[in-house]
Short mmCIF file of C-alpha atoms in Angstrom, two decimals:
data_model
loop_
_atom_site.label_atom_id
_atom_site.label_comp_id
_atom_site.label_asym_id
_atom_site.label_seq_id
_atom_site.Cartn_x
_atom_site.Cartn_y
_atom_site.Cartn_z
CA MET A 1338 -23.21 -17.86 -8.09
CA ASP A 1339 -25.19 -14.75 -8.97
CA THR A 1340 -24.84 -14.25 -12.74
CA THR A 1341 -27.73 -11.83 -13.20
CA LEU A 1342 -25.74 -8.62 -12.86
CA GLY A 1343 -26.32 -6.25 -15.80
CA LEU A 1344 -23.38 -5.00 -17.87
CA PRO A 1345 -23.80 -1.31 -16.86
CA ILE A 1346 -23.68 -2.22 -13.15
CA LEU A 1347 -20.68 -4.50 -13.70
CA VAL A 1348 -18.81 -1.76 -15.58
CA GLY A 1349 -19.79 0.72 -12.86
CA LEU A 1350 -18.38 -1.49 -10.11
CA ILE A 1351 -15.14 -1.98 -12.05
CA ALA A 1352 -14.93 1.81 -12.40
CA VAL A 1353 -15.40 2.20 -8.62
CA ALA A 1354 -12.63 -0.38 -8.05
CA LEU A 1355 -10.30 1.59 -10.34
CA LEU A 1356 -11.27 4.76 -8.46
CA PHE A 1357 -10.13 3.04 -5.26
CA ASP A 1358 -6.89 2.09 -7.01
CA PHE A 1359 -6.39 5.71 -8.07
CA LEU A 1360 -7.04 6.89 -4.49
CA ASN A 1361 -4.66 4.21 -3.24
CA GLY A 1362 -1.93 5.72 -5.43
CA LEU A 1363 -2.90 9.24 -4.31
CA HIS A 1364 -3.01 8.22 -0.64
CA ASP A 1365 0.17 6.14 -0.72
CA ALA A 1366 2.25 8.33 -3.03
CA ALA A 1367 3.86 9.63 0.14
CA ASN A 1368 5.18 6.16 0.94
CA SER A 1369 7.09 6.07 -2.33
CA ILE A 1370 8.50 9.59 -2.29
CA ALA A 1371 8.56 10.80 1.33
CA THR A 1372 12.21 10.02 1.98
CA ILE A 1373 13.61 11.23 -1.35
CA VAL A 1374 11.63 14.49 -1.01
CA SER A 1375 12.51 15.09 2.63
CA THR A 1376 16.22 14.62 1.93
CA ARG A 1377 15.86 17.12 -0.97
CA VAL A 1378 17.32 14.74 -3.51
CA LEU A 1379 14.31 15.31 -5.77
CA ARG A 1380 11.67 18.02 -5.90
CA PRO A 1381 8.14 16.72 -5.26
CA GLN A 1382 6.92 17.18 -8.84
CA TYR A 1383 9.83 15.12 -10.21
CA ALA A 1384 9.62 12.56 -7.41
CA VAL A 1385 6.01 11.68 -8.24
CA LEU A 1386 6.91 11.18 -11.92
CA TRP A 1387 9.71 8.87 -10.87
CA ALA A 1388 7.46 6.91 -8.49
CA ALA A 1389 4.53 6.73 -10.93
CA PHE A 1390 6.72 5.20 -13.64
CA PHE A 1391 8.00 2.41 -11.37
CA ASN A 1392 4.51 1.89 -9.94
CA PHE A 1393 3.27 1.17 -13.45
CA VAL A 1394 6.02 -1.18 -14.67
CA ALA A 1395 5.83 -3.34 -11.52
CA PHE A 1396 3.53 -5.88 -13.25
CA GLY A 1397 6.49 -6.92 -15.40
CA VAL A 1398 8.53 -7.92 -12.34
CA PHE A 1399 6.13 -9.68 -9.98
CA GLY A 1400 3.67 -12.54 -10.29
CA LEU A 1401 0.04 -12.18 -9.21
CA ASN A 1402 0.21 -14.02 -5.88
CA VAL A 1403 -1.19 -11.08 -3.90
CA ALA A 1404 -4.14 -10.74 -6.29
CA GLN A 1405 -4.83 -14.45 -5.78
CA THR A 1406 -4.85 -13.98 -1.99
CA ILE A 1407 -7.24 -11.01 -2.17
CA GLY A 1408 -9.47 -12.74 -4.71
CA VAL A 1409 -9.99 -16.07 -2.98
CA GLY A 1410 -8.03 -15.92 0.30
CA ILE A 1411 -9.89 -13.37 2.47
CA ILE A 1412 -13.61 -14.05 1.89
CA GLU A 1413 -15.11 -17.25 0.46
CA PRO A 1414 -15.61 -16.69 -3.30
CA SER A 1415 -19.09 -18.22 -3.09
CA VAL A 1416 -20.15 -15.39 -0.74
CA ILE A 1417 -18.92 -12.59 -3.00
CA ASP A 1418 -21.39 -10.81 -5.21
CA ALA A 1419 -21.79 -7.30 -6.57
CA GLN A 1420 -23.25 -6.00 -3.32
CA VAL A 1421 -20.33 -7.32 -1.24
CA ILE A 1422 -17.81 -5.79 -3.67
CA PHE A 1423 -19.64 -2.45 -3.61
CA ALA A 1424 -19.68 -2.47 0.20
CA ALA A 1425 -15.97 -3.40 0.37
CA LEU A 1426 -15.00 -0.58 -1.98
CA MET A 1427 -17.16 1.96 -0.13
CA GLY A 1428 -15.59 0.97 3.20
CA ALA A 1429 -12.08 1.33 1.79
CA ILE A 1430 -12.70 4.55 -0.15
CA VAL A 1431 -14.48 6.36 2.70
CA TRP A 1432 -11.74 5.45 5.20
CA ASN A 1433 -9.02 6.45 2.73
CA LEU A 1434 -10.62 9.85 2.17
CA ILE A 1435 -11.02 10.46 5.91
CA THR A 1436 -7.38 9.60 6.71
CA TRP A 1437 -6.07 11.42 3.63
CA GLY A 1438 -7.99 14.55 4.62
CA LEU A 1439 -6.54 14.37 8.13
CA GLY A 1440 -3.00 13.65 6.86
CA ILE A 1441 -2.90 10.26 8.62
CA PRO A 1442 -0.78 7.62 6.81
CA SER A 1443 -3.18 4.70 7.30
CA SER A 1444 -3.14 1.57 5.17
CA SER A 1445 -5.16 1.49 1.94
CA SER A 1446 -4.47 -2.23 1.81
CA HIS A 1447 -5.97 -2.96 5.17
CA ALA A 1448 -8.86 -0.59 4.46
CA LEU A 1449 -9.69 -2.76 1.45
CA ILE A 1450 -9.31 -5.97 3.45
CA GLY A 1451 -11.47 -4.51 6.22
CA GLY A 1452 -14.05 -3.56 3.60
CA LEU A 1453 -14.07 -7.09 2.20
CA VAL A 1454 -14.44 -8.59 5.68
CA GLY A 1455 -17.22 -6.14 6.61
CA GLY A 1456 -19.17 -6.69 3.38
CA GLY A 1457 -18.73 -10.47 3.45
CA MET A 1458 -19.67 -10.85 7.08
CA ALA A 1459 -22.66 -8.52 6.69
CA LYS A 1460 -23.95 -11.02 4.12
CA ALA A 1461 -22.97 -14.40 5.56
CA GLY A 1462 -21.64 -13.90 9.11
CA VAL A 1463 -18.23 -15.03 10.38
CA SER A 1464 -18.37 -18.14 8.20
CA ALA A 1465 -17.67 -15.88 5.21
CA ALA A 1466 -14.02 -15.40 6.21
CA VAL A 1467 -11.17 -17.54 4.91
CA TRP A 1468 -9.33 -17.59 8.20
CA SER A 1469 -6.06 -18.99 6.84
CA GLY A 1470 -5.61 -16.06 4.44
CA LEU A 1471 -7.04 -13.48 6.84
CA SER A 1472 -4.79 -14.57 9.72
CA LYS A 1473 -1.74 -14.35 7.41
CA THR A 1474 -2.74 -10.80 6.53
CA LEU A 1475 -3.34 -9.82 10.15
CA LEU A 1476 0.05 -11.25 11.12
CA ALA A 1477 1.64 -9.08 8.44
CA ILE A 1478 0.29 -5.98 10.23
CA VAL A 1479 2.80 -6.70 12.98
CA LEU A 1480 5.60 -8.24 10.93
CA SER A 1481 5.89 -5.82 7.98
CA PRO A 1482 6.83 -2.70 10.02
CA LEU A 1483 9.02 -4.84 12.30
CA VAL A 1484 10.92 -6.34 9.36
CA GLY A 1485 11.25 -2.89 7.76
CA PHE A 1486 12.51 -1.50 11.08
CA LEU A 1487 15.13 -4.26 11.54
CA LEU A 1488 16.38 -4.21 7.94
CA ALA A 1489 16.76 -0.42 8.00
CA LEU A 1490 18.54 -0.60 11.35
CA VAL A 1491 21.00 -3.22 10.03
CA LEU A 1492 21.57 -1.26 6.80
CA VAL A 1493 22.39 1.91 8.75
CA ALA A 1494 24.94 -0.03 10.81
CA ILE A 1495 26.55 -1.57 7.70
CA VAL A 1496 26.64 1.68 5.74
CA SER A 1497 27.98 3.66 8.71
CA TRP A 1498 30.80 1.14 9.16
CA ALA A 1499 31.60 1.14 5.43
CA SER A 1500 31.67 4.96 5.32
CA VAL A 1501 33.73 5.54 8.47
CA ARG A 1502 36.80 6.73 6.51
CA SER A 1503 34.84 8.99 4.15
CA THR A 1504 34.09 12.65 4.68
CA PRO A 1505 30.48 13.66 5.45
CA PHE A 1506 30.35 15.55 2.14
CA ALA A 1507 31.43 12.48 0.15
CA VAL A 1508 28.92 10.26 1.96
CA ASP A 1509 26.12 12.73 1.37
CA ARG A 1510 26.94 13.06 -2.34
CA ALA A 1511 27.16 9.28 -2.85
CA PHE A 1512 23.85 8.55 -1.17
CA ARG A 1513 22.07 11.33 -3.02
CA ILE A 1514 22.83 9.32 -6.15
CA LEU A 1515 22.04 5.94 -4.53
CA GLN A 1516 18.67 7.24 -3.35
CA PHE A 1517 17.47 7.23 -6.96
CA ALA A 1518 17.97 3.44 -6.98
CA SER A 1519 16.42 2.84 -3.55
CA ALA A 1520 13.39 5.04 -4.35
CA SER A 1521 12.94 3.13 -7.61
CA LEU A 1522 12.99 -0.21 -5.80
CA TYR A 1523 10.52 0.98 -3.19
CA SER A 1524 8.12 2.34 -5.83
CA LEU A 1525 8.44 -0.94 -7.72
CA GLY A 1526 7.56 -2.87 -4.55
CA HIS A 1527 4.67 -0.50 -3.83
CA GLY A 1528 3.22 -0.92 -7.33
CA GLY A 1529 3.72 -4.68 -7.21
CA ASN A 1530 1.96 -5.26 -3.89
CA ASP A 1531 -0.72 -2.57 -3.78
CA ALA A 1532 -2.05 -2.61 -7.36
CA GLN A 1533 -2.59 -6.37 -7.09
CA LYS A 1534 -5.19 -5.85 -4.37
CA THR A 1535 -7.54 -4.09 -6.77
CA MET A 1536 -6.73 -6.68 -9.44
CA GLY A 1537 -7.95 -9.35 -7.01
CA ILE A 1538 -11.17 -7.40 -6.32
CA ILE A 1539 -12.03 -6.93 -10.02
CA ALA A 1540 -11.08 -10.51 -10.90
CA VAL A 1541 -13.19 -12.05 -8.13
CA LEU A 1542 -16.12 -9.83 -9.19
CA LEU A 1543 -15.79 -11.15 -12.76
CA PHE A 1544 -15.41 -14.69 -11.42
CA SER A 1545 -18.52 -14.36 -9.25
CA GLN A 1546 -20.48 -13.30 -12.33
CA GLY A 1547 -19.28 -16.24 -14.39
CA HIS A 1548 -17.07 -14.23 -16.76
CA LEU A 1549 -13.84 -16.13 -16.02
CA GLY A 1550 -15.11 -19.68 -16.43
CA GLU A 1551 -14.53 -22.32 -13.77
CA HIS A 1552 -11.07 -21.20 -12.62
CA PHE A 1553 -10.05 -17.93 -10.98
CA PHE A 1554 -7.41 -15.88 -12.79
CA VAL A 1555 -6.58 -12.22 -13.41
CA PRO A 1556 -7.10 -11.07 -17.03
CA PHE A 1557 -4.25 -9.03 -18.49
CA TRP A 1558 -6.49 -6.01 -19.20
CA VAL A 1559 -7.28 -5.91 -15.46
CA VAL A 1560 -3.54 -5.91 -14.68
CA LEU A 1561 -2.87 -2.98 -17.03
CA ALA A 1562 -5.91 -0.98 -15.87
CA CYS A 1563 -4.98 -1.34 -12.18
CA GLN A 1564 -1.31 -0.48 -12.68
CA ALA A 1565 -2.26 2.58 -14.76
CA SER A 1566 -4.84 3.77 -12.19
CA MET A 1567 -2.35 3.47 -9.34
CA ALA A 1568 0.38 5.24 -11.32
CA LEU A 1569 -2.01 8.08 -12.16
CA GLY A 1570 -2.98 8.43 -8.48
CA THR A 1571 0.68 8.53 -7.51
CA LEU A 1572 1.24 11.22 -10.13
CA MET A 1573 -1.39 13.39 -8.42
CA GLY A 1574 0.55 13.17 -5.15
CA GLY A 1575 -0.39 13.15 -1.48
CA TRP A 1576 1.50 16.06 0.04
CA ARG A 1577 -0.18 16.15 3.45
CA ILE A 1578 1.06 12.62 4.18
CA VAL A 1579 4.51 13.36 2.73
CA ARG A 1580 4.97 15.88 5.52
CA THR A 1581 4.06 13.31 8.20
CA MET A 1582 6.13 10.49 6.74
CA GLY A 1583 9.17 12.45 5.61
CA LEU A 1584 9.48 15.25 8.13
CA ARG A 1585 7.56 14.70 11.34
CA ILE A 1586 8.71 11.20 12.39
CA THR A 1587 12.45 11.94 12.21
CA LYS A 1588 14.87 14.14 10.26
CA LEU A 1589 16.49 12.15 7.45
CA THR A 1590 19.83 12.43 5.67
CA PRO A 1591 20.32 10.93 2.16
CA MET A 1592 22.15 7.95 3.71
CA GLN A 1593 19.24 7.31 6.09
CA GLY A 1594 16.73 7.81 3.29
CA PHE A 1595 18.58 5.18 1.23
CA CYS A 1596 18.54 2.72 4.14
CA ALA A 1597 14.85 3.30 4.88
CA GLU A 1598 13.82 2.85 1.23
CA THR A 1599 16.03 -0.20 0.70
CA GLY A 1600 14.81 -1.88 3.89
CA GLY A 1601 11.20 -1.11 2.97
CA ALA A 1602 11.67 -2.32 -0.61
CA ALA A 1603 13.23 -5.62 0.53
CA THR A 1604 10.26 -6.21 2.83
CA LEU A 1605 7.75 -5.50 0.05
CA PHE A 1606 9.59 -7.73 -2.43
CA MET A 1607 9.54 -10.65 0.01
CA ALA A 1608 5.87 -10.17 0.86
CA THR A 1609 4.81 -9.85 -2.79
CA PHE A 1610 6.63 -13.00 -3.86
CA LEU A 1611 4.99 -14.85 -0.93
CA GLY A 1612 1.55 -13.51 -1.86
CA VAL A 1613 1.07 -11.60 1.40
CA PRO A 1614 -0.91 -8.33 1.04
CA VAL A 1615 1.11 -6.09 3.33
CA SER A 1616 0.77 -2.38 4.00
CA THR A 1617 3.31 -0.19 2.24
CA THR A 1618 2.49 2.49 4.82
CA HIS A 1619 3.35 0.19 7.72
CA THR A 1620 6.52 -0.97 6.00
CA ILE A 1621 8.04 2.43 5.22
CA THR A 1622 7.03 3.84 8.61
CA GLY A 1623 8.82 0.98 10.36
CA ALA A 1624 11.89 1.57 8.20
CA ILE A 1625 11.92 5.34 8.86
CA VAL A 1626 11.61 4.73 12.60
CA GLY A 1627 14.45 2.19 12.30
CA VAL A 1628 16.89 4.64 10.74
CA GLY A 1629 15.93 7.31 13.26
CA ALA A 1630 16.40 4.93 16.19
CA ALA A 1631 19.80 3.86 14.81
CA ARG A 1632 21.00 7.41 15.40
CA ARG A 1633 19.49 7.62 18.87
CA ALA A 1634 16.10 6.82 20.36
CA SER A 1635 15.35 10.49 21.02
CA ALA A 1636 15.74 11.25 17.29
CA VAL A 1637 12.34 9.64 16.68
CA ARG A 1638 9.24 11.64 17.53
CA TRP A 1639 7.53 8.72 19.26
CA ASN A 1640 4.30 10.65 19.81
CA VAL A 1641 3.88 10.99 16.02
CA ALA A 1642 4.81 7.34 15.46
CA SER A 1643 2.36 6.18 18.14
CA SER A 1644 -0.50 8.20 16.61
CA ILE A 1645 0.20 6.45 13.30
CA VAL A 1646 0.05 3.07 15.06
CA TYR A 1647 -3.37 3.95 16.51
CA ALA A 1648 -4.60 4.61 12.95
CA TRP A 1649 -3.29 1.18 11.90
CA VAL A 1650 -5.13 -0.57 14.73
CA ILE A 1651 -8.50 0.92 13.87
CA THR A 1652 -8.24 0.77 10.05
CA ILE A 1653 -9.61 -2.76 9.51
CA PRO A 1654 -12.52 -2.49 12.00
CA ALA A 1655 -13.36 1.06 10.83
CA ALA A 1656 -13.41 0.11 7.14
CA ALA A 1657 -15.31 -3.09 7.97
CA THR A 1658 -17.96 -1.07 9.84
CA VAL A 1659 -18.41 1.36 6.93
CA ALA A 1660 -18.61 -1.59 4.50
CA ALA A 1661 -21.24 -3.37 6.61
CA LEU A 1662 -23.33 -0.18 6.72
CA ALA A 1663 -22.95 0.20 2.95
CA TYR A 1664 -24.05 -3.42 2.45
CA TRP A 1665 -27.15 -2.97 4.58
CA ALA A 1666 -27.96 0.34 2.87
CA ALA A 1667 -27.68 -1.33 -0.54
CA SER A 1668 -29.95 -4.12 0.72
CA LEU A 1669 -32.62 -1.56 1.63
CA VAL A 1670 -32.38 0.06 -1.80
CA ARG A 1671 -32.85 -3.31 -3.47
#
């Protein structure tokens, strides 16, 4: 392993990783608060405070299985060095900024994975990939929105049946209260799955430089730093994407918002406990489409949903391409 990296460069790379984590929170804040804002249960400024708090405390609920997958399950640890990490972060950050600027709810998670793949393969070719972990992640691209869609659809059916004797006013009032719980669970799932990706990046960088000894693990200071960076990013908000997620796909009621958030949260909890780095963007989009389709198929603006899917498809190759270019550019500088 390359252990010659100077302390200033190592600290600089960790700072860039935390910047990505901050941008992840900024970019994906919409995932946590879109439904509760669009149903007018909470004002945006209060919603981000609510989401940021649960983003931060997520480390006390979940293990670090996702960080383990990112650290040693996407690219062979022996291939990873400072240049690969730099390229991976550049690929993810540049793609996040492009999609954030355009208001496209793409996946920060898959941008980071694409960056890792692009940087690793630019150094060592296709042999750099850990195909078992990468294939699991790629499969989750399809499964996470599908599971979110189905769970939300089932929840709408159950809740509609249970509320059939209640007045619309009573249902609306009850689910305005319940949305606080569902938004909390979703933000908890978001903080648990997404912050661990940056933990894995920083930990594997430290491991590659010999700072963790012979066995890979995630130091507690890395856990706290990543959770705090993501919470701060969430606090800054991502209003352009809130509009797409909460308003343009389908019109939501508090009951539908509760079902979408609960279905999305259940999906994220399962994935995090299994160590699968899923996209919170994919998950909540699938759930929102599910509650819209439960009302009627025409309630979903399928042209908006399909444009989001196109962004998903190109995220990994786009971030990988930027990362590979960043790796080669860094090679020329060296």
